[in-house]
CSV table of C-alpha atoms and ligand atoms in Angstrom, one decimal:
chain,number,residue,atom,x,y,z
A,1,MET,CA,0.2,-1.7,14.8
A,2,ARG,CA,1.0,1.0,17.3
A,3,SER,CA,-1.5,3.8,18.0
A,4,THR,CA,0.5,5.1,20.9
A,5,PRO,CA,3.8,7.1,20.7
A,6,PHE,CA,6.9,5.0,19.9
A,7,THR,CA,10.6,5.3,19.2
A,8,PHE,CA,13.1,3.4,17.1
A,9,ASP,CA,16.8,3.7,16.4
A,10,ILE,CA,18.5,3.9,13.1
A,11,SER,CA,21.9,2.2,13.2
A,12,LEU,CA,24.8,4.0,11.5
A,13,PRO,CA,26.6,3.3,9.4
A,14,GLY,CA,24.1,1.2,7.4
A,15,GLY,CA,20.7,2.8,8.1
A,16,VAL,CA,18.8,-0.3,9.2
A,17,PRO,CA,16.2,0.6,11.8
A,18,THR,CA,15.9,-1.4,15.0
A,19,VAL,CA,12.7,-1.7,17.0
A,20,TYR,CA,13.1,-3.4,20.4
A,21,ASP,CA,9.7,-5.0,20.9
A,22,GLY,CA,8.4,-6.0,17.5
A,23,THR,CA,9.5,-7.9,14.4
A,24,ASP,CA,6.9,-6.9,11.9
A,25,VAL,CA,6.8,-3.2,12.2
A,26,PHE,CA,8.8,-2.3,9.1
A,27,ILE,CA,8.0,-3.1,5.5
A,28,ARG,CA,11.3,-3.9,3.8
A,29,ILE,CA,11.4,-3.2,0.1
A,30,VAL,CA,14.4,-4.5,-1.9
A,31,ARG,CA,15.0,-3.3,-5.4
A,32,PRO,CA,17.4,-5.4,-7.6
A,33,LEU,CA,18.9,-4.4,-10.9
A,34,SER,CA,16.2,-6.4,-12.7
A,35,ALA,CA,13.6,-3.9,-11.4
A,36,MET,CA,15.3,-1.1,-13.3
A,37,ARG,CA,15.1,-2.3,-16.8
A,38,GLY,CA,14.8,0.6,-19.3
A,39,GLN,CA,15.8,3.2,-16.7
A,40,TYR,CA,19.6,3.4,-17.3
A,41,ALA,CA,20.8,5.2,-20.4
A,42,ASP,CA,23.5,2.6,-21.3
A,43,GLN,CA,21.3,-0.5,-22.1
A,44,GLU,CA,24.3,-2.6,-23.1
A,45,ALA,CA,26.1,-1.9,-19.8
A,46,TYR,CA,22.8,-2.7,-18.0
A,47,GLU,CA,22.5,-6.1,-19.7
A,48,ALA,CA,26.2,-6.9,-19.1
A,49,LEU,CA,25.9,-6.1,-15.4
A,50,LEU,CA,22.7,-8.1,-15.1
A,51,ALA,CA,24.4,-11.1,-16.7
A,52,GLN,CA,26.8,-11.1,-13.8
A,53,GLY,CA,24.0,-11.3,-11.2
A,54,ASP,CA,20.9,-9.5,-10.1
A,55,ALA,CA,22.6,-7.1,-7.6
A,56,VAL,CA,20.5,-5.2,-5.0
A,57,LEU,CA,20.6,-1.5,-5.8
A,58,TYR,CA,18.7,-0.2,-2.9
A,59,GLU,CA,16.5,-1.0,0.1
A,60,VAL,CA,13.8,0.8,1.9
A,61,TYR,CA,12.6,0.3,5.5
A,62,GLU,CA,9.2,1.9,6.0
A,63,MET,CA,7.3,1.9,9.3
A,64,ARG,CA,3.9,0.2,8.9
A,65,ARG,CA,1.0,2.6,9.7
A,66,PRO,CA,-2.7,1.9,9.9
A,67,GLN,CA,-4.5,1.1,6.7
A,68,VAL,CA,-8.1,2.3,6.7
A,69,ALA,CA,-10.7,2.3,4.0
A,70,ASP,CA,-11.2,6.0,4.0
A,71,GLY,CA,-7.5,6.4,3.1
A,72,TYR,CA,-7.8,4.3,-0.1
A,73,ILE,CA,-5.8,5.9,-3.0
A,74,GLU,CA,-7.4,4.5,-6.1
A,75,ALA,CA,-4.5,5.5,-8.5
A,76,ALA,CA,-2.0,3.7,-6.4
A,77,ASP,CA,-4.2,0.9,-5.0
A,78,GLU,CA,-2.9,1.6,-1.6
A,79,HIS,CA,-4.8,1.9,1.7
A,80,VAL,CA,-3.3,4.3,4.2
A,81,GLY,CA,-4.5,6.3,7.2
A,82,LEU,CA,-5.3,9.8,6.3
A,83,GLY,CA,-3.3,12.1,8.7
A,84,GLU,CA,-0.6,9.5,9.1
A,85,LEU,CA,3.1,10.3,8.2
A,86,LEU,CA,4.9,7.5,6.5
A,87,HIS,CA,8.6,7.4,7.4
A,88,GLY,CA,11.6,5.2,7.3
A,89,THR,CA,15.1,4.9,5.7
A,90,SER,CA,16.1,4.6,2.1
A,91,ILE,CA,19.5,2.9,1.5
A,92,VAL,CA,21.0,3.2,-2.0
A,93,HIS,CA,24.2,1.1,-2.4
A,94,PRO,CA,27.2,2.4,-4.3
A,95,GLY,CA,27.9,1.4,-7.9
A,96,LYS,CA,27.4,2.3,-11.5
A,97,VAL,CA,25.7,1.0,-14.6
A,98,GLY,CA,28.1,2.1,-17.3
A,99,ASP,CA,28.9,5.7,-16.1
A,100,GLU,CA,25.5,6.2,-14.5
A,101,TYR,CA,25.3,5.9,-10.7
A,102,PHE,CA,23.0,3.5,-8.8
A,103,MET,CA,19.7,5.2,-8.1
A,104,THR,CA,16.1,4.7,-7.1
A,105,LYS,CA,13.3,4.2,-9.6
A,106,GLY,CA,11.9,7.6,-8.7
A,107,HIS,CA,8.3,8.6,-8.7
A,108,PHE,CA,5.6,11.2,-8.5
A,109,HIS,CA,3.2,10.9,-5.6
A,110,SER,CA,-0.2,9.7,-6.8
A,111,VAL,CA,-1.7,12.6,-4.9
A,112,LEU,CA,0.5,15.1,-6.7
A,113,ASP,CA,-0.1,17.8,-4.2
A,114,THR,CA,1.9,16.1,-1.4
A,115,ALA,CA,5.4,16.9,-0.3
A,116,GLU,CA,8.2,15.0,1.3
A,117,VAL,CA,11.2,15.7,3.7
A,118,TYR,CA,14.5,13.9,3.4
A,119,TYR,CA,17.3,14.1,6.0
A,120,VAL,CA,20.7,12.7,4.9
A,121,LEU,CA,22.3,10.4,7.5
A,122,GLN,CA,25.2,8.9,5.5
A,123,GLY,CA,26.9,9.0,2.2
A,124,ARG,CA,27.0,11.3,-0.8
A,125,GLY,CA,24.4,11.8,-3.6
A,126,MET,CA,22.0,13.9,-5.6
A,127,MET,CA,18.3,14.2,-5.6
A,128,VAL,CA,17.0,14.6,-9.2
A,129,MET,CA,13.6,16.2,-9.3
A,130,GLU,CA,11.1,17.5,-11.9
A,131,THR,CA,7.5,18.6,-12.2
A,132,PRO,CA,4.8,17.7,-14.8
A,133,GLU,CA,5.3,21.3,-16.0
A,134,GLU,CA,8.8,20.3,-17.0
A,135,GLU,CA,10.7,22.3,-14.4
A,136,TRP,CA,13.7,20.4,-13.1
A,137,ALA,CA,16.1,20.6,-10.1
A,138,VAL,CA,19.1,18.6,-8.7
A,139,GLU,CA,20.2,19.1,-5.1
A,140,GLU,CA,23.3,17.7,-3.5
A,141,LEU,CA,22.8,15.2,-0.6
A,142,ARG,CA,25.4,15.0,2.2
A,143,PRO,CA,25.2,14.1,5.9
A,144,GLY,CA,23.3,16.6,8.0
A,145,ARG,CA,21.4,18.1,5.0
A,146,VAL,CA,17.7,18.4,4.9
A,147,LEU,CA,15.9,18.4,1.5
A,148,TYR,CA,12.3,19.6,1.1
A,149,VAL,CA,10.6,18.1,-1.9
A,150,PRO,CA,7.6,20.3,-2.6
A,151,PRO,CA,4.2,19.1,-3.8
A,152,ARG,CA,4.2,18.1,-7.6
A,153,TRP,CA,7.9,17.3,-7.7
A,154,ALA,CA,9.0,13.7,-8.8
A,155,HIS,CA,12.1,12.6,-6.9
A,156,ARG,CA,14.9,10.1,-7.4
A,157,SER,CA,18.0,9.6,-5.1
A,158,VAL,CA,21.3,8.9,-6.8
A,159,ASN,CA,24.3,7.6,-4.9
A,160,THR,CA,27.4,9.4,-6.2
A,161,GLY,CA,29.7,8.2,-3.4
A,162,GLN,CA,31.7,5.1,-2.3
A,163,GLU,CA,29.5,4.0,0.6
A,164,ASP,CA,25.7,3.6,1.1
A,165,LEU,CA,23.6,6.7,0.7
A,166,VAL,CA,21.2,6.6,3.7
A,167,THR,CA,18.3,9.0,4.1
A,168,LEU,CA,15.4,9.4,6.5
A,169,PHE,CA,12.2,10.3,4.7
A,170,VAL,CA,8.8,11.5,5.9
A,171,TYR,CA,5.7,12.0,3.7
A,172,PRO,CA,1.9,12.1,4.1
A,173,GLY,CA,0.2,8.7,4.5
A,174,HIS,CA,-2.2,9.2,1.6
A,175,ALA,CA,0.4,10.3,-1.0
A,176,GLY,CA,0.7,7.0,-2.9
A,177,HIS,CA,3.2,6.4,-5.6
A,178,ASP,CA,3.0,6.9,-9.4
A,179,TYR,CA,6.0,5.0,-10.8
A,180,GLY,CA,4.5,4.6,-14.3
A,181,THR,CA,5.1,8.1,-15.5
A,182,ILE,CA,8.8,8.0,-14.8
A,183,GLU,CA,9.1,4.5,-16.2
A,184,THR,CA,7.7,5.7,-19.5
A,185,ARG,CA,9.3,9.2,-19.7
A,186,GLY,CA,12.4,8.9,-17.6
A,187,PHE,CA,13.7,12.0,-15.8
A,188,ARG,CA,15.0,15.0,-17.8
A,189,LYS,CA,18.4,14.8,-16.2
A,190,LEU,CA,20.8,12.0,-15.5
A,191,VAL,CA,23.7,12.0,-13.1
A,192,ILE,CA,26.8,10.3,-14.5
A,193,GLU,CA,30.5,10.1,-13.6
A,194,ARG,CA,32.6,12.2,-15.9
A,195,ASP,CA,36.3,12.8,-15.3
A,196,GLY,CA,35.8,11.2,-11.9
A,197,GLN,CA,33.1,13.8,-10.9
A,198,PRO,CA,29.3,13.5,-10.6
A,199,THR,CA,28.0,15.4,-13.6
A,200,ILE,CA,24.4,16.4,-14.5
A,201,VAL,CA,23.5,15.7,-18.2
A,202,ASP,CA,20.4,15.7,-20.3
A,203,ASN,CA,18.7,12.4,-20.7
A,204,PRO,CA,18.8,11.6,-24.4
A,205,ARG,CA,15.8,9.2,-24.0
A,206,TRP,CA,13.6,11.7,-22.0
A,207,ARG,CA,10.2,12.1,-23.5
A,208,SER,CA,8.1,15.2,-23.1
A,209,GLN,CA,4.5,14.6,-21.9
A,210,GLU,CA,3.2,16.1,-25.1
B,1,S6P,C1,8.6,7.5,-0.7
B,1,S6P,C2,10.0,8.0,-0.6
B,1,S6P,C3,11.1,7.0,-0.4
B,1,S6P,C4,11.3,6.2,-1.7
B,1,S6P,C5,12.6,5.4,-1.7
B,1,S6P,C6,12.8,4.5,-2.8
B,1,S6P,O1,7.7,8.4,-1.1
B,1,S6P,O2,10.2,8.9,-1.7
B,1,S6P,O3,10.8,6.2,0.6
B,1,S6P,O4,10.3,5.3,-1.9
B,1,S6P,O5,13.7,6.3,-1.6
B,1,S6P,O6,12.6,5.1,-4.1
B,1,S6P,P1,11.4,4.6,-5.1
B,1,S6P,O7,11.4,5.6,-6.2
B,1,S6P,O8,11.8,3.2,-5.5
B,1,S6P,O9,10.1,4.6,-4.3
B,2,ZN,ZN1,8.3,10.0,-2.4
């Protein structure tokens, strides 16, 4: 793993990073439809789509960074270098489950007090966000836009367009990921297509932390 300055290119359209002198520098995470059980409001549409095949909803390419013992995050069982910045591309494919757009699982950072920056490279979408204090926000994503996700805000990318939604993300190496809270509660807001337009609606299955 590199401990000297390095560069890489992100090919567009597509968002797949290219490194010229290494093959194992990116971690590639692929999330299929089957990894999203219980997350879409229309369970029937979910099962019907899954029956047609386990489509890939999104992919993440994250640059490997040093893993050191003093950066162990117990809550996430992850080892990372304190002071490192994790970064890479997130690619959400276009599509819908019923009238709800393809989206990421979404998460809080295990170290809640860590932020993240997103830069939109391609496509159209929304970032759905909320805090444990039950504030919520939705911001539009379009090429050239930077989104700052402050500490404490859970975040989920939603692809509302016809092509891949490609973002570059950067966040602290010790942040870790808490997926369980969102898996249990869902987000307060959903983004669905209504009259051909992306529309923000209440999640009927959202559960308060109380
Ligand atoms: C990591 C950052 C992104 C997401 C990616 C996939 O903190 O927010 O790299 O991991 O967009 O989303 P998720 O919710 O499956 O991790
Ligand atoms: Zn994150």
